[in-house]
Amino acid sequence: MLLSMTGFGRGETVGPDGSKIAVQISSVNRKQLEIRFSMPPDLAALEIVGRKMVSGAISRGSVQVRCSISCPAESHSNSGVNTVLLDELIRESRAARVRANLSAEVAVEALFAVPGVLELQAAEKDISVWEKSFSAALSAALCDFRNMRSTEGESLRIDLLERVQKLENWHRELAEMTSSYPEMAKKRIMERLAAEKLPVTSDDPALMREVLFYVDKGDVTEELTRLESHFRQFRAFLDSGEPVGRNMDFLAQEIFREITTLGNKAAVSGASPLVVAFKAEMEKIREQIQNIE
């Protein structure tokens, strides 16, 4: 199955002290794998574990992993007050009230809501104990993340199947259009030489070598054969269970190169519009492939 490089997943679990650990994973397109972590300070040491798990599940893309902890009140061993900050806030509050011709009384308890005044001291966490909980939350997030990428990947697969079918239809038209070219070109050359009243015969080896050389310059049989092979490989990639984004990107470049060569060589009227349509559709395919892992 195809997997999209864009996705989102979330997982939660309960830590040893009853707090909730939440992990979120999101990703966007990128040629290589890039992983960024945002961890609570107490669990920062678990980033190594997280990177190993993520890199084992994702082959490429720009991945952001965020972990948060919601601690219950009883998990805090003690609390303290930043008296220096509190005293400064009280002085500034009194000065402001005096300037505004108000009473100098300050509701000190209201200042405890200011960030940094009340300092909760959480109990130090044993990383070895918390690793299991963190890994469980990350595993759940990766599972949710994969499900979303799989759903989007299936949509991409259906879209690409429709587009490659168009290419195959145009390929058949080009094959039919150019199949009679060698004989027609040879006949046209011989008729032209006869019209010029040049002494030529069809059993002249030197002449036939020159004629065949000229005819071969406009023969696109090899390009059509390679394109057919590329289409089979393209469909095989769409049904693969492995990350195939890079391979499909390379194959799309090869297909584009073959149709460009074919367009330059084909000496048949009517081929040019099909080649132009083919190239336009290939550009759309190449854009879609950038979304595949």
PDB file of C-alpha atoms in Angstrom:
ATOM      1  CA  MET A   1       0.000   0.000   0.000  1.00  0.00           C
ATOM      2  CA  LEU A   2       1.112   3.558  -0.674  1.00  0.00           C
ATOM      3  CA  LEU A   3       1.682   5.891   2.267  1.00  0.00           C
ATOM      4  CA  SER A   4       1.355   9.650   2.054  1.00  0.00           C
ATOM      5  CA  MET A   5       4.138  11.753   3.553  1.00  0.00           C
ATOM      6  CA  THR A   6       1.599  14.084   5.171  1.00  0.00           C
ATOM      7  CA  GLY A   7      -0.299  12.939   8.227  1.00  0.00           C
ATOM      8  CA  PHE A   8      -1.178  13.431  11.877  1.00  0.00           C
ATOM      9  CA  GLY A   9      -1.431  11.055  14.811  1.00  0.00           C
ATOM     10  CA  ARG A  10      -2.055  11.275  18.532  1.00  0.00           C
ATOM     11  CA  GLY A  11      -1.542   8.851  21.396  1.00  0.00           C
ATOM     12  CA  GLU A  12      -2.106   9.052  25.151  1.00  0.00           C
ATOM     13  CA  THR A  13      -1.252   6.959  28.173  1.00  0.00           C
ATOM     14  CA  VAL A  14      -1.030   7.317  31.944  1.00  0.00           C
ATOM     15  CA  GLY A  15       2.339   7.732  33.616  1.00  0.00           C
ATOM     16  CA  PRO A  16       3.550   5.978  36.786  1.00  0.00           C
ATOM     17  CA  ASP A  17       2.316   8.839  38.986  1.00  0.00           C
ATOM     18  CA  GLY A  18      -1.120   9.046  37.350  1.00  0.00           C
ATOM     19  CA  SER A  19      -0.267  11.968  35.068  1.00  0.00           C
ATOM     20  CA  LYS A  20      -1.349  11.902  31.414  1.00  0.00           C
ATOM     21  CA  ILE A  21       1.300  11.640  28.699  1.00  0.00           C
ATOM     22  CA  ALA A  22       0.175  12.862  25.264  1.00  0.00           C
ATOM     23  CA  VAL A  23       2.211  12.499  22.074  1.00  0.00           C
ATOM     24  CA  GLN A  24       1.376  14.142  18.752  1.00  0.00           C
ATOM     25  CA  ILE A  25       3.047  13.384  15.416  1.00  0.00           C
ATOM     26  CA  SER A  26       2.665  15.447  12.252  1.00  0.00           C
ATOM     27  CA  SER A  27       4.585  15.381   8.988  1.00  0.00           C
ATOM     28  CA  VAL A  28       4.923  17.198   5.680  1.00  0.00           C
ATOM     29  CA  ASN A  29       6.795  16.428   2.462  1.00  0.00           C
ATOM     30  CA  ARG A  30      10.569  16.250   2.407  1.00  0.00           C
ATOM     31  CA  LYS A  31      12.992  14.228   0.261  1.00  0.00           C
ATOM     32  CA  GLN A  32      14.908  12.943   3.289  1.00  0.00           C
ATOM     33  CA  LEU A  33      13.850  12.042   6.815  1.00  0.00           C
ATOM     34  CA  GLU A  34      13.996  14.922   9.279  1.00  0.00           C
ATOM     35  CA  ILE A  35      12.721  14.422  12.846  1.00  0.00           C
ATOM     36  CA  ARG A  36      12.181  17.230  15.357  1.00  0.00           C
ATOM     37  CA  PHE A  37      11.197  16.563  18.973  1.00  0.00           C
ATOM     38  CA  SER A  38       9.599  18.807  21.573  1.00  0.00           C
ATOM     39  CA  MET A  39       9.847  17.094  24.966  1.00  0.00           C
ATOM     40  CA  PRO A  40       9.111  18.134  28.578  1.00  0.00           C
ATOM     41  CA  PRO A  41      12.413  18.787  30.404  1.00  0.00           C
ATOM     42  CA  ASP A  42      11.837  15.841  32.748  1.00  0.00           C
ATOM     43  CA  LEU A  43      11.540  13.437  29.791  1.00  0.00           C
ATOM     44  CA  ALA A  44      14.178  14.971  27.524  1.00  0.00           C
ATOM     45  CA  ALA A  45      16.390  11.889  27.926  1.00  0.00           C
ATOM     46  CA  LEU A  46      13.697   9.790  26.228  1.00  0.00           C
ATOM     47  CA  GLU A  47      14.151  11.617  22.909  1.00  0.00           C
ATOM     48  CA  ILE A  48      16.737   9.009  21.889  1.00  0.00           C
ATOM     49  CA  VAL A  49      14.144   6.265  22.390  1.00  0.00           C
ATOM     50  CA  GLY A  50      11.582   8.289  20.461  1.00  0.00           C
ATOM     51  CA  ARG A  51      13.900   8.929  17.518  1.00  0.00           C
ATOM     52  CA  LYS A  52      14.638   5.225  17.194  1.00  0.00           C
ATOM     53  CA  MET A  53      10.925   4.373  17.139  1.00  0.00           C
ATOM     54  CA  VAL A  54      10.036   7.097  14.621  1.00  0.00           C
ATOM     55  CA  SER A  55      12.923   6.376  12.247  1.00  0.00           C
ATOM     56  CA  GLY A  56      11.940   2.700  12.311  1.00  0.00           C
ATOM     57  CA  ALA A  57       8.397   3.526  11.212  1.00  0.00           C
ATOM     58  CA  ILE A  58       8.978   6.391   8.747  1.00  0.00           C
ATOM     59  CA  SER A  59      11.463   6.498   5.864  1.00  0.00           C
ATOM     60  CA  ARG A  60      11.202  10.116   4.721  1.00  0.00           C
ATOM     61  CA  GLY A  61       9.398  13.384   5.395  1.00  0.00           C
ATOM     62  CA  SER A  62       9.686  16.273   7.824  1.00  0.00           C
ATOM     63  CA  VAL A  63       8.314  14.884  11.099  1.00  0.00           C
ATOM     64  CA  GLN A  64       7.412  16.870  14.211  1.00  0.00           C
ATOM     65  CA  VAL A  65       6.896  14.979  17.490  1.00  0.00           C
ATOM     66  CA  ARG A  66       5.442  16.804  20.508  1.00  0.00           C
ATOM     67  CA  CYS A  67       5.135  15.274  23.962  1.00  0.00           C
ATOM     68  CA  SER A  68       3.336  16.850  26.926  1.00  0.00           C
ATOM     69  CA  ILE A  69       2.536  15.822  30.507  1.00  0.00           C
ATOM     70  CA  SER A  70      -0.552  16.853  32.464  1.00  0.00           C
ATOM     71  CA  CYS A  71       0.409  16.268  36.076  1.00  0.00           C
ATOM     72  CA  PRO A  72      -2.203  15.836  38.846  1.00  0.00           C
ATOM     73  CA  ALA A  73      -1.898  18.222  41.785  1.00  0.00           C
ATOM     74  CA  GLU A  74      -0.763  15.458  44.141  1.00  0.00           C
ATOM     75  CA  SER A  75       2.229  14.702  41.947  1.00  0.00           C
ATOM     76  CA  HIS A  76       3.957  17.896  43.105  1.00  0.00           C
ATOM     77  CA  SER A  77       6.112  17.314  46.135  1.00  0.00           C
ATOM     78  CA  ASN A  78       6.207  20.956  47.196  1.00  0.00           C
ATOM     79  CA  SER A  79       5.762  24.471  45.962  1.00  0.00           C
ATOM     80  CA  GLY A  80       7.535  27.740  46.512  1.00  0.00           C
ATOM     81  CA  VAL A  81       7.047  31.443  45.917  1.00  0.00           C
ATOM     82  CA  ASN A  82       9.440  33.592  43.965  1.00  0.00           C
ATOM     83  CA  THR A  83       9.521  36.326  46.596  1.00  0.00           C
ATOM     84  CA  VAL A  84      11.848  38.579  44.595  1.00  0.00           C
ATOM     85  CA  LEU A  85       9.446  38.657  41.676  1.00  0.00           C
ATOM     86  CA  LEU A  86       6.419  38.996  43.951  1.00  0.00           C
ATOM     87  CA  ASP A  87       7.905  41.952  45.850  1.00  0.00           C
ATOM     88  CA  GLU A  88       8.730  43.693  42.582  1.00  0.00           C
ATOM     89  CA  LEU A  89       5.181  43.185  41.315  1.00  0.00           C
ATOM     90  CA  ILE A  90       3.735  44.570  44.569  1.00  0.00           C
ATOM     91  CA  ARG A  91       5.907  47.725  44.335  1.00  0.00           C
ATOM     92  CA  GLU A  92       5.005  48.279  40.686  1.00  0.00           C
ATOM     93  CA  SER A  93       1.313  47.675  41.377  1.00  0.00           C
ATOM     94  CA  ARG A  94       1.254  50.198  44.249  1.00  0.00           C
ATOM     95  CA  ALA A  95       3.074  52.784  42.163  1.00  0.00           C
ATOM     96  CA  ALA A  96       0.617  52.305  39.303  1.00  0.00           C
ATOM     97  CA  ARG A  97      -2.396  52.645  41.625  1.00  0.00           C
ATOM     98  CA  VAL A  98      -0.976  55.861  43.141  1.00  0.00           C
ATOM     99  CA  ARG A  99      -0.433  57.329  39.669  1.00  0.00           C
ATOM    100  CA  ALA A 100      -4.044  56.528  38.883  1.00  0.00           C
ATOM    101  CA  ASN A 101      -5.247  58.197  42.149  1.00  0.00           C
ATOM    102  CA  LEU A 102      -6.403  54.846  43.524  1.00  0.00           C
ATOM    103  CA  SER A 103      -5.951  53.192  46.899  1.00  0.00           C
ATOM    104  CA  ALA A 104      -2.457  51.781  47.362  1.00  0.00           C
ATOM    105  CA  GLU A 105      -3.855  48.453  48.536  1.00  0.00           C
ATOM    106  CA  VAL A 106      -2.797  45.533  46.318  1.00  0.00           C
ATOM    107  CA  ALA A 107      -4.556  42.165  46.149  1.00  0.00           C
ATOM    108  CA  VAL A 108      -1.430  40.118  46.675  1.00  0.00           C
ATOM    109  CA  GLU A 109      -3.210  36.787  46.129  1.00  0.00           C
ATOM    110  CA  ALA A 110      -4.114  37.902  42.582  1.00  0.00           C
ATOM    111  CA  LEU A 111      -0.408  38.264  41.787  1.00  0.00           C
ATOM    112  CA  PHE A 112       0.109  34.534  42.360  1.00  0.00           C
ATOM    113  CA  ALA A 113      -1.498  33.978  38.927  1.00  0.00           C
ATOM    114  CA  VAL A 114       1.399  35.785  37.246  1.00  0.00           C
ATOM    115  CA  PRO A 115       3.683  33.238  35.561  1.00  0.00           C
ATOM    116  CA  GLY A 116       6.823  32.625  37.587  1.00  0.00           C
ATOM    117  CA  VAL A 117       5.501  33.791  40.955  1.00  0.00           C
ATOM    118  CA  LEU A 118       4.302  30.389  42.150  1.00  0.00           C
ATOM    119  CA  GLU A 119       6.927  27.741  41.493  1.00  0.00           C
ATOM    120  CA  LEU A 120       5.683  24.162  41.652  1.00  0.00           C
ATOM    121  CA  GLN A 121       8.456  21.703  42.315  1.00  0.00           C
ATOM    122  CA  ALA A 122       7.629  18.401  40.648  1.00  0.00           C
ATOM    123  CA  ALA A 123       9.099  15.222  41.983  1.00  0.00           C
ATOM    124  CA  GLU A 124      12.106  14.049  39.977  1.00  0.00           C
ATOM    125  CA  LYS A 125      11.127  11.374  37.470  1.00  0.00           C
ATOM    126  CA  ASP A 126      12.846   8.019  37.134  1.00  0.00           C
ATOM    127  CA  ILE A 127      13.419   7.835  33.346  1.00  0.00           C
ATOM    128  CA  SER A 128      13.645   4.049  33.313  1.00  0.00           C
ATOM    129  CA  VAL A 129      10.140   3.860  34.834  1.00  0.00           C
ATOM    130  CA  TRP A 130       8.670   6.488  32.515  1.00  0.00           C
ATOM    131  CA  GLU A 131      10.149   5.003  29.325  1.00  0.00           C
ATOM    132  CA  LYS A 132       7.439   2.328  29.101  1.00  0.00           C
ATOM    133  CA  SER A 133       4.633   4.897  29.394  1.00  0.00           C
ATOM    134  CA  PHE A 134       6.234   7.238  26.870  1.00  0.00           C
ATOM    135  CA  SER A 135       6.842   4.399  24.405  1.00  0.00           C
ATOM    136  CA  ALA A 136       3.203   3.301  24.699  1.00  0.00           C
ATOM    137  CA  ALA A 137       1.941   6.813  23.950  1.00  0.00           C
ATOM    138  CA  LEU A 138       4.328   7.181  21.011  1.00  0.00           C
ATOM    139  CA  SER A 139       3.341   3.755  19.625  1.00  0.00           C
ATOM    140  CA  ALA A 140      -0.335   4.729  19.743  1.00  0.00           C
ATOM    141  CA  ALA A 141       0.458   8.015  17.975  1.00  0.00           C
ATOM    142  CA  LEU A 142       2.465   6.203  15.278  1.00  0.00           C
ATOM    143  CA  CYS A 143      -0.416   3.779  14.713  1.00  0.00           C
ATOM    144  CA  ASP A 144      -2.904   6.637  14.351  1.00  0.00           C
ATOM    145  CA  PHE A 145      -0.409   8.473  12.147  1.00  0.00           C
ATOM    146  CA  ARG A 146       0.040   5.456   9.846  1.00  0.00           C
ATOM    147  CA  ASN A 147      -3.720   4.989   9.480  1.00  0.00           C
ATOM    148  CA  MET A 148      -4.129   8.570   8.285  1.00  0.00           C
ATOM    149  CA  ARG A 149      -1.184   8.295   5.888  1.00  0.00           C
ATOM    150  CA  SER A 150      -2.566   5.009   4.579  1.00  0.00           C
ATOM    151  CA  THR A 151      -5.952   6.588   3.854  1.00  0.00           C
ATOM    152  CA  GLU A 152      -4.338   9.471   1.991  1.00  0.00           C
ATOM    153  CA  GLY A 153      -1.981   7.054   0.246  1.00  0.00           C
ATOM    154  CA  GLU A 154      -4.909   5.068  -1.135  1.00  0.00           C
ATOM    155  CA  SER A 155      -6.393   8.262  -2.574  1.00  0.00           C
ATOM    156  CA  LEU A 156      -3.048   8.983  -4.225  1.00  0.00           C
ATOM    157  CA  ARG A 157      -2.888   5.437  -5.623  1.00  0.00           C
ATOM    158  CA  ILE A 158      -6.343   5.739  -7.207  1.00  0.00           C
ATOM    159  CA  ASP A 159      -5.464   9.112  -8.717  1.00  0.00           C
ATOM    160  CA  LEU A 160      -2.154   7.840 -10.129  1.00  0.00           C
ATOM    161  CA  LEU A 161      -3.805   4.725 -11.575  1.00  0.00           C
ATOM    162  CA  GLU A 162      -6.222   6.931 -13.499  1.00  0.00           C
ATOM    163  CA  ARG A 163      -3.393   9.082 -14.775  1.00  0.00           C
ATOM    164  CA  VAL A 164      -1.167   6.202 -15.870  1.00  0.00           C
ATOM    165  CA  GLN A 165      -4.173   4.746 -17.700  1.00  0.00           C
ATOM    166  CA  LYS A 166      -4.319   7.957 -19.727  1.00  0.00           C
ATOM    167  CA  LEU A 167      -0.644   7.601 -20.569  1.00  0.00           C
ATOM    168  CA  GLU A 168      -1.152   4.009 -21.672  1.00  0.00           C
ATOM    169  CA  ASN A 169      -4.037   5.025 -23.921  1.00  0.00           C
ATOM    170  CA  TRP A 170      -1.910   7.714 -25.571  1.00  0.00           C
ATOM    171  CA  HIS A 171       0.927   5.213 -25.840  1.00  0.00           C
ATOM    172  CA  ARG A 172      -1.328   2.868 -27.836  1.00  0.00           C
ATOM    173  CA  GLU A 173      -2.385   5.709 -30.114  1.00  0.00           C
ATOM    174  CA  LEU A 174       1.237   6.656 -30.743  1.00  0.00           C
ATOM    175  CA  ALA A 175       2.151   3.008 -31.400  1.00  0.00           C
ATOM    176  CA  GLU A 176      -0.635   2.660 -33.978  1.00  0.00           C
ATOM    177  CA  MET A 177       0.202   6.014 -35.521  1.00  0.00           C
ATOM    178  CA  THR A 178       3.898   5.237 -35.977  1.00  0.00           C
ATOM    179  CA  SER A 179       3.754   1.494 -36.751  1.00  0.00           C
ATOM    180  CA  SER A 180       3.705   1.994 -40.532  1.00  0.00           C
ATOM    181  CA  TYR A 181       6.305   4.772 -40.521  1.00  0.00           C
ATOM    182  CA  PRO A 182       9.401   2.710 -41.574  1.00  0.00           C
ATOM    183  CA  GLU A 183       7.777   1.285 -44.705  1.00  0.00           C
ATOM    184  CA  MET A 184       6.097   4.570 -45.585  1.00  0.00           C
ATOM    185  CA  ALA A 185       9.341   6.509 -45.160  1.00  0.00           C
ATOM    186  CA  LYS A 186      11.286   4.017 -47.237  1.00  0.00           C
ATOM    187  CA  LYS A 187       8.674   4.109 -49.972  1.00  0.00           C
ATOM    188  CA  ARG A 188       8.579   7.908 -49.953  1.00  0.00           C
ATOM    189  CA  ILE A 189      12.355   8.158 -50.319  1.00  0.00           C
ATOM    190  CA  MET A 190      12.426   5.710 -53.231  1.00  0.00           C
ATOM    191  CA  GLU A 191       9.593   7.552 -54.979  1.00  0.00           C
ATOM    192  CA  ARG A 192      11.377  10.857 -54.479  1.00  0.00           C
ATOM    193  CA  LEU A 193      14.583   9.470 -55.971  1.00  0.00           C
ATOM    194  CA  ALA A 194      12.652   8.034 -58.911  1.00  0.00           C
ATOM    195  CA  ALA A 195      10.934  11.367 -59.481  1.00  0.00           C
ATOM    196  CA  GLU A 196      14.329  12.969 -59.698  1.00  0.00           C
ATOM    197  CA  LYS A 197      15.210  10.326 -62.318  1.00  0.00           C
ATOM    198  CA  LEU A 198      18.187   9.105 -60.349  1.00  0.00           C
ATOM    199  CA  PRO A 199      19.503   5.651 -61.308  1.00  0.00           C
ATOM    200  CA  VAL A 200      18.644   3.718 -58.141  1.00  0.00           C
ATOM    201  CA  THR A 201      17.471   0.181 -57.449  1.00  0.00           C
ATOM    202  CA  SER A 202      16.143  -1.446 -54.286  1.00  0.00           C
ATOM    203  CA  ASP A 203      18.944  -3.988 -54.317  1.00  0.00           C
ATOM    204  CA  ASP A 204      21.695  -1.365 -54.139  1.00  0.00           C
ATOM    205  CA  PRO A 205      23.395  -2.094 -50.736  1.00  0.00           C
ATOM    206  CA  ALA A 206      24.958   1.338 -50.364  1.00  0.00           C
ATOM    207  CA  LEU A 207      21.676   3.067 -51.102  1.00  0.00           C
ATOM    208  CA  MET A 208      19.722   0.793 -48.778  1.00  0.00           C
ATOM    209  CA  ARG A 209      22.130   1.521 -45.918  1.00  0.00           C
ATOM    210  CA  GLU A 210      21.581   5.259 -46.365  1.00  0.00           C
ATOM    211  CA  VAL A 211      17.813   4.832 -46.643  1.00  0.00           C
ATOM    212  CA  LEU A 212      17.634   2.652 -43.532  1.00  0.00           C
ATOM    213  CA  PHE A 213      19.820   5.101 -41.612  1.00  0.00           C
ATOM    214  CA  TYR A 214      17.436   7.918 -42.479  1.00  0.00           C
ATOM    215  CA  VAL A 215      14.356   5.828 -41.678  1.00  0.00           C
ATOM    216  CA  ASP A 216      15.803   4.716 -38.342  1.00  0.00           C
ATOM    217  CA  LYS A 217      16.182   8.336 -37.216  1.00  0.00           C
ATOM    218  CA  GLY A 218      12.392   8.643 -37.185  1.00  0.00           C
ATOM    219  CA  ASP A 219      11.612   5.172 -35.836  1.00  0.00           C
ATOM    220  CA  VAL A 220      10.311   5.281 -32.241  1.00  0.00           C
ATOM    221  CA  THR A 221       9.864   1.542 -31.652  1.00  0.00           C
ATOM    222  CA  GLU A 222      12.540   1.430 -28.947  1.00  0.00           C
ATOM    223  CA  GLU A 223      11.040   4.379 -27.073  1.00  0.00           C
ATOM    224  CA  LEU A 224       7.564   2.825 -27.202  1.00  0.00           C
ATOM    225  CA  THR A 225       8.908  -0.485 -25.913  1.00  0.00           C
ATOM    226  CA  ARG A 226      10.726   1.152 -23.012  1.00  0.00           C
ATOM    227  CA  LEU A 227       7.643   3.210 -22.124  1.00  0.00           C
ATOM    228  CA  GLU A 228       5.556   0.054 -21.997  1.00  0.00           C
ATOM    229  CA  SER A 229       8.085  -1.490 -19.622  1.00  0.00           C
ATOM    230  CA  HIS A 230       8.076   1.658 -17.473  1.00  0.00           C
ATOM    231  CA  PHE A 231       4.286   1.549 -17.190  1.00  0.00           C
ATOM    232  CA  ARG A 232       4.402  -2.031 -15.906  1.00  0.00           C
ATOM    233  CA  GLN A 233       6.988  -1.028 -13.324  1.00  0.00           C
ATOM    234  CA  PHE A 234       4.930   2.019 -12.346  1.00  0.00           C
ATOM    235  CA  ARG A 235       1.881  -0.152 -11.658  1.00  0.00           C
ATOM    236  CA  ALA A 236       4.027  -2.577  -9.656  1.00  0.00           C
ATOM    237  CA  PHE A 237       5.191   0.296  -7.458  1.00  0.00           C
ATOM    238  CA  LEU A 238       1.580   1.346  -6.857  1.00  0.00           C
ATOM    239  CA  ASP A 239       0.830  -2.115  -5.464  1.00  0.00           C
ATOM    240  CA  SER A 240       4.025  -2.367  -3.418  1.00  0.00           C
ATOM    241  CA  GLY A 241       3.966  -2.517   0.357  1.00  0.00           C
ATOM    242  CA  GLU A 242       7.353  -0.813   0.638  1.00  0.00           C
ATOM    243  CA  PRO A 243       8.244   2.911   0.595  1.00  0.00           C
ATOM    244  CA  VAL A 244       8.509   3.590  -3.154  1.00  0.00           C
ATOM    245  CA  GLY A 245       8.373   7.386  -3.400  1.00  0.00           C
ATOM    246  CA  ARG A 246      12.023   7.780  -4.408  1.00  0.00           C
ATOM    247  CA  ASN A 247      11.808   4.931  -6.927  1.00  0.00           C
ATOM    248  CA  MET A 248       8.651   6.355  -8.470  1.00  0.00           C
ATOM    249  CA  ASP A 249      10.237   9.771  -8.711  1.00  0.00           C
ATOM    250  CA  PHE A 250      13.194   8.312 -10.612  1.00  0.00           C
ATOM    251  CA  LEU A 251      10.891   6.254 -12.860  1.00  0.00           C
ATOM    252  CA  ALA A 252       8.802   9.339 -13.659  1.00  0.00           C
ATOM    253  CA  GLN A 253      11.971  11.095 -14.821  1.00  0.00           C
ATOM    254  CA  GLU A 254      12.759   8.150 -17.099  1.00  0.00           C
ATOM    255  CA  ILE A 255       9.252   8.177 -18.575  1.00  0.00           C
ATOM    256  CA  PHE A 256       9.480  11.898 -19.213  1.00  0.00           C
ATOM    257  CA  ARG A 257      12.867  11.431 -20.883  1.00  0.00           C
ATOM    258  CA  GLU A 258      11.509   8.693 -23.190  1.00  0.00           C
ATOM    259  CA  ILE A 259       8.471  10.685 -24.292  1.00  0.00           C
ATOM    260  CA  THR A 260      10.698  13.710 -24.973  1.00  0.00           C
ATOM    261  CA  THR A 261      12.965  11.587 -27.175  1.00  0.00           C
ATOM    262  CA  LEU A 262       9.934  10.113 -28.905  1.00  0.00           C
ATOM    263  CA  GLY A 263       8.535  13.562 -29.581  1.00  0.00           C
ATOM    264  CA  ASN A 264      11.829  14.681 -31.096  1.00  0.00           C
ATOM    265  CA  LYS A 265      12.117  11.602 -33.328  1.00  0.00           C
ATOM    266  CA  ALA A 266       8.558  10.889 -34.423  1.00  0.00           C
ATOM    267  CA  ALA A 267       8.128  12.016 -38.025  1.00  0.00           C
ATOM    268  CA  VAL A 268       4.387  11.383 -38.123  1.00  0.00           C
ATOM    269  CA  SER A 269       1.779  14.104 -38.296  1.00  0.00           C
ATOM    270  CA  GLY A 270      -0.520  13.980 -35.304  1.00  0.00           C
ATOM    271  CA  ALA A 271       2.118  12.787 -32.856  1.00  0.00           C
ATOM    272  CA  SER A 272       2.942  16.234 -31.478  1.00  0.00           C
ATOM    273  CA  PRO A 273      -0.439  16.918 -29.771  1.00  0.00           C
ATOM    274  CA  LEU A 274      -0.305  13.540 -28.073  1.00  0.00           C
ATOM    275  CA  VAL A 275       3.264  14.137 -26.888  1.00  0.00           C
ATOM    276  CA  VAL A 276       2.290  17.536 -25.466  1.00  0.00           C
ATOM    277  CA  ALA A 277      -0.689  16.017 -23.615  1.00  0.00           C
ATOM    278  CA  PHE A 278       1.546  13.185 -22.390  1.00  0.00           C
ATOM    279  CA  LYS A 279       4.106  15.629 -20.948  1.00  0.00           C
ATOM    280  CA  ALA A 280       1.431  17.744 -19.251  1.00  0.00           C
ATOM    281  CA  GLU A 281       0.003  14.667 -17.552  1.00  0.00           C
ATOM    282  CA  MET A 282       3.465  13.519 -16.507  1.00  0.00           C
ATOM    283  CA  GLU A 283       4.036  16.845 -14.750  1.00  0.00           C
ATOM    284  CA  LYS A 284       0.879  16.232 -12.703  1.00  0.00           C
ATOM    285  CA  ILE A 285       2.063  12.722 -11.893  1.00  0.00           C
ATOM    286  CA  ARG A 286       5.464  13.986 -10.774  1.00  0.00           C
ATOM    287  CA  GLU A 287       3.776  16.489  -8.447  1.00  0.00           C
ATOM    288  CA  GLN A 288       1.663  13.748  -6.885  1.00  0.00           C
ATOM    289  CA  ILE A 289       4.655  11.467  -6.421  1.00  0.00           C
ATOM    290  CA  GLN A 290       6.263  14.128  -4.207  1.00  0.00           C
ATOM    291  CA  ASN A 291       3.544  13.279  -1.637  1.00  0.00           C
ATOM    292  CA  ILE A 292       4.435   9.578  -1.457  1.00  0.00           C
ATOM    293  CA  GLU A 293       6.767   8.124   1.155  1.00  0.00           C
TER     294      GLU A 293
END
